[in-house]
PDB file of C-alpha atoms in Angstrom:
ATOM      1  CA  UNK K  15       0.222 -10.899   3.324  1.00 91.00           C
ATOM      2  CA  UNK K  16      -0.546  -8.557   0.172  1.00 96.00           C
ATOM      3  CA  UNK K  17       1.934  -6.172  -1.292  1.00 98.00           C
ATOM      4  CA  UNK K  18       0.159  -3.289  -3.349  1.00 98.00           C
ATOM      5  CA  UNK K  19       2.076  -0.941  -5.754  1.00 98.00           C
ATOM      6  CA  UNK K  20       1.184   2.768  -5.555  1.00 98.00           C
ATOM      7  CA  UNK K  21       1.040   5.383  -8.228  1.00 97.00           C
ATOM      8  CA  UNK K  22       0.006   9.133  -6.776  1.00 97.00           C
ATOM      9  CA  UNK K  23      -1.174  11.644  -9.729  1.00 95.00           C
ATOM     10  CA  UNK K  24       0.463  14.602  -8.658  1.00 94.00           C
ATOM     11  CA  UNK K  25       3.726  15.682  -6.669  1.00 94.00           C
ATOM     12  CA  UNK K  26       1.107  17.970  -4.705  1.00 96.00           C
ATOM     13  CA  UNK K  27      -0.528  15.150  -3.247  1.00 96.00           C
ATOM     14  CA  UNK K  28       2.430  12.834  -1.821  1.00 96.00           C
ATOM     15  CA  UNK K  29       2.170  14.666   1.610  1.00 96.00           C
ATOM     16  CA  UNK K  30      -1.487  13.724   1.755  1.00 96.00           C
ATOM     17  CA  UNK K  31      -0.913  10.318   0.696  1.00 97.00           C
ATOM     18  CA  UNK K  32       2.170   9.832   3.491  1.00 97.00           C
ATOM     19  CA  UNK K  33      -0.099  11.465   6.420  1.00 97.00           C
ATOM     20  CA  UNK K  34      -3.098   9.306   5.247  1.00 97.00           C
ATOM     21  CA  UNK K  35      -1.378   5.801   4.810  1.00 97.00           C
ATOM     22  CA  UNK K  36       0.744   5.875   8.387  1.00 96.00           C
ATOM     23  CA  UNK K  37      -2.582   6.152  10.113  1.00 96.00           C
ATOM     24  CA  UNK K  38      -3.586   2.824   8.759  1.00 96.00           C
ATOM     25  CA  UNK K  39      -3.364  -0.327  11.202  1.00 95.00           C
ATOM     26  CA  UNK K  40      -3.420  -2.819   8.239  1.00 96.00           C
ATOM     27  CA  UNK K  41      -0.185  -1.308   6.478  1.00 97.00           C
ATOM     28  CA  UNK K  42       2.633  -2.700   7.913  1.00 96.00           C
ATOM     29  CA  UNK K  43       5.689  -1.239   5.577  1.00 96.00           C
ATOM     30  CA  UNK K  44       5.396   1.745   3.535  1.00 98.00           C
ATOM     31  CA  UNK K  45       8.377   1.957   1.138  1.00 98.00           C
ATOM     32  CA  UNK K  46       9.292   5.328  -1.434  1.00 97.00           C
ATOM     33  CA  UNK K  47      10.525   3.032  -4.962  1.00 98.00           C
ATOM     34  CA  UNK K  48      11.979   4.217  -7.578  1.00 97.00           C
ATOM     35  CA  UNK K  49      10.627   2.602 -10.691  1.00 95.00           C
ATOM     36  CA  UNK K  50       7.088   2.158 -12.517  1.00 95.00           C
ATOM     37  CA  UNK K  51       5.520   2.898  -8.865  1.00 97.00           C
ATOM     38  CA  UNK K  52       5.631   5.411  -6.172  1.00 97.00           C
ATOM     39  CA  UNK K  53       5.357   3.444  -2.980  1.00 98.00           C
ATOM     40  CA  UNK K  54       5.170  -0.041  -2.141  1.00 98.00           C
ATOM     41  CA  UNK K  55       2.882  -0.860   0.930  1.00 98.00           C
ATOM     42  CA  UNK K  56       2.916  -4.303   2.553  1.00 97.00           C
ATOM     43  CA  UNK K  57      -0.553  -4.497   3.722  1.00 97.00           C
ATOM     44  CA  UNK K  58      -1.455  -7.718   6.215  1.00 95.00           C
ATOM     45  CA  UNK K  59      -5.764  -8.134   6.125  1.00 96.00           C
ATOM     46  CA  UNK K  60      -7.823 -11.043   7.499  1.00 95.00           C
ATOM     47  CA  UNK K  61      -9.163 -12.520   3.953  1.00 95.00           C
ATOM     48  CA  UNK K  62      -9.614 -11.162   0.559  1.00 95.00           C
ATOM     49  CA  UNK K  63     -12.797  -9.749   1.638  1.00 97.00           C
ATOM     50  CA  UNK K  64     -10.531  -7.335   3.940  1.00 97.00           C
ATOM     51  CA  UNK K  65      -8.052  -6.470   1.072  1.00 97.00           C
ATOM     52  CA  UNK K  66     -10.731  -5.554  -1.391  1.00 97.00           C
ATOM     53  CA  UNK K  67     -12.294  -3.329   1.869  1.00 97.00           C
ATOM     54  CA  UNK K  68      -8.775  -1.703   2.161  1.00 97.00           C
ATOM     55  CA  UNK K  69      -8.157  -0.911  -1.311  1.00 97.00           C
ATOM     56  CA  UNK K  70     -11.664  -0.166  -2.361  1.00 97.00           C
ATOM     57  CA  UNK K  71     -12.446   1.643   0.960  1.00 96.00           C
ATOM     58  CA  UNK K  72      -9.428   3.462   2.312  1.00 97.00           C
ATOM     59  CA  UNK K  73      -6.209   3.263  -0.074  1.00 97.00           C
ATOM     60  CA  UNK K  74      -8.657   4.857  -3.293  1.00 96.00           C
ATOM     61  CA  UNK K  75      -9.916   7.140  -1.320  1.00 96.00           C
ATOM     62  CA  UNK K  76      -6.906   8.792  -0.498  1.00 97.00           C
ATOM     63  CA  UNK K  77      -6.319  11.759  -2.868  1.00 94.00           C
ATOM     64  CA  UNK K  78      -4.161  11.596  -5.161  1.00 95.00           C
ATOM     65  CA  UNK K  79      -4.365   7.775  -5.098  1.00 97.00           C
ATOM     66  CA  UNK K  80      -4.076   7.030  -9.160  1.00 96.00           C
ATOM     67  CA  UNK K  81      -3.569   3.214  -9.576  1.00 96.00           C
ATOM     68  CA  UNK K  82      -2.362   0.541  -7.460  1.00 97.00           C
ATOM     69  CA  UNK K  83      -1.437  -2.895  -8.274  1.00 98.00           C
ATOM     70  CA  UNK K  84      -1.877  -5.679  -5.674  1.00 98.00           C
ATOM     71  CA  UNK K  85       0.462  -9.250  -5.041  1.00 97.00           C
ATOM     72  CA  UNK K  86      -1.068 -11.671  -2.638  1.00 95.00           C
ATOM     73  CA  UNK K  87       1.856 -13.497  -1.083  1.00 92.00           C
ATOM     74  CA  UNK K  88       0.833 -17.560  -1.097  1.00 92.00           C
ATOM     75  CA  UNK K  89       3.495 -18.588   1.449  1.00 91.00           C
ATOM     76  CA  UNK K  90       6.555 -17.086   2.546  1.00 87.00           C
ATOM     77  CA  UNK K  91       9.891 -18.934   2.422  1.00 91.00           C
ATOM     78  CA  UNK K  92      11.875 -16.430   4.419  1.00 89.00           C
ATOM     79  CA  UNK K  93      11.439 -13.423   6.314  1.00 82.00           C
ATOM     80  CA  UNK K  94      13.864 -11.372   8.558  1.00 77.00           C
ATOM     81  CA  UNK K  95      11.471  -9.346  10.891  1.00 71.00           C
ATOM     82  CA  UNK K  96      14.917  -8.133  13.089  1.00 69.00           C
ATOM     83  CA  UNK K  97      17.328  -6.566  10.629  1.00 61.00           C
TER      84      UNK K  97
END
């Protein structure tokens, strides 16, 4: 599981980004955040090989797309799927 931070350039180009990234079969969760980041995406791959396809690939070519910053999650201790 890989959690990737999203920064988009320009107000103009959020709608893009939002039509773009809920079209994508490897992003489970994408989350509006308040903070040094625009959106938080929990993205679930195959290997690393798949991640660096994803971000090199499809999230950075989505316009607007300015920087992203990506946590690979080692092991999980907990996680509430039904909420």
């Amino acid at each position: 599981m890989s959690f990737i931070f999203v920064n988009i350039d320009q107000t103009e180009h959020i709608e893009e980004f939002r039509k773009s990234i809920v079209q994508c079969s490897s992003v489970l969760e994408c989350h509006h955040v308040a903070g040094e980041y625009d959106y938080l995406l929990k993205v679930l791959v195959e290997d690393t090989r798949a991640l660096e396809h994803f971000i090199s690939n499809t999230l950075k070519n989505i316009k607007g797309v300015l920087k992203s910053n990506t946590i690979i999650s080692l092991s999980s201790l907990k996680e509430n799927i039904n909420i």
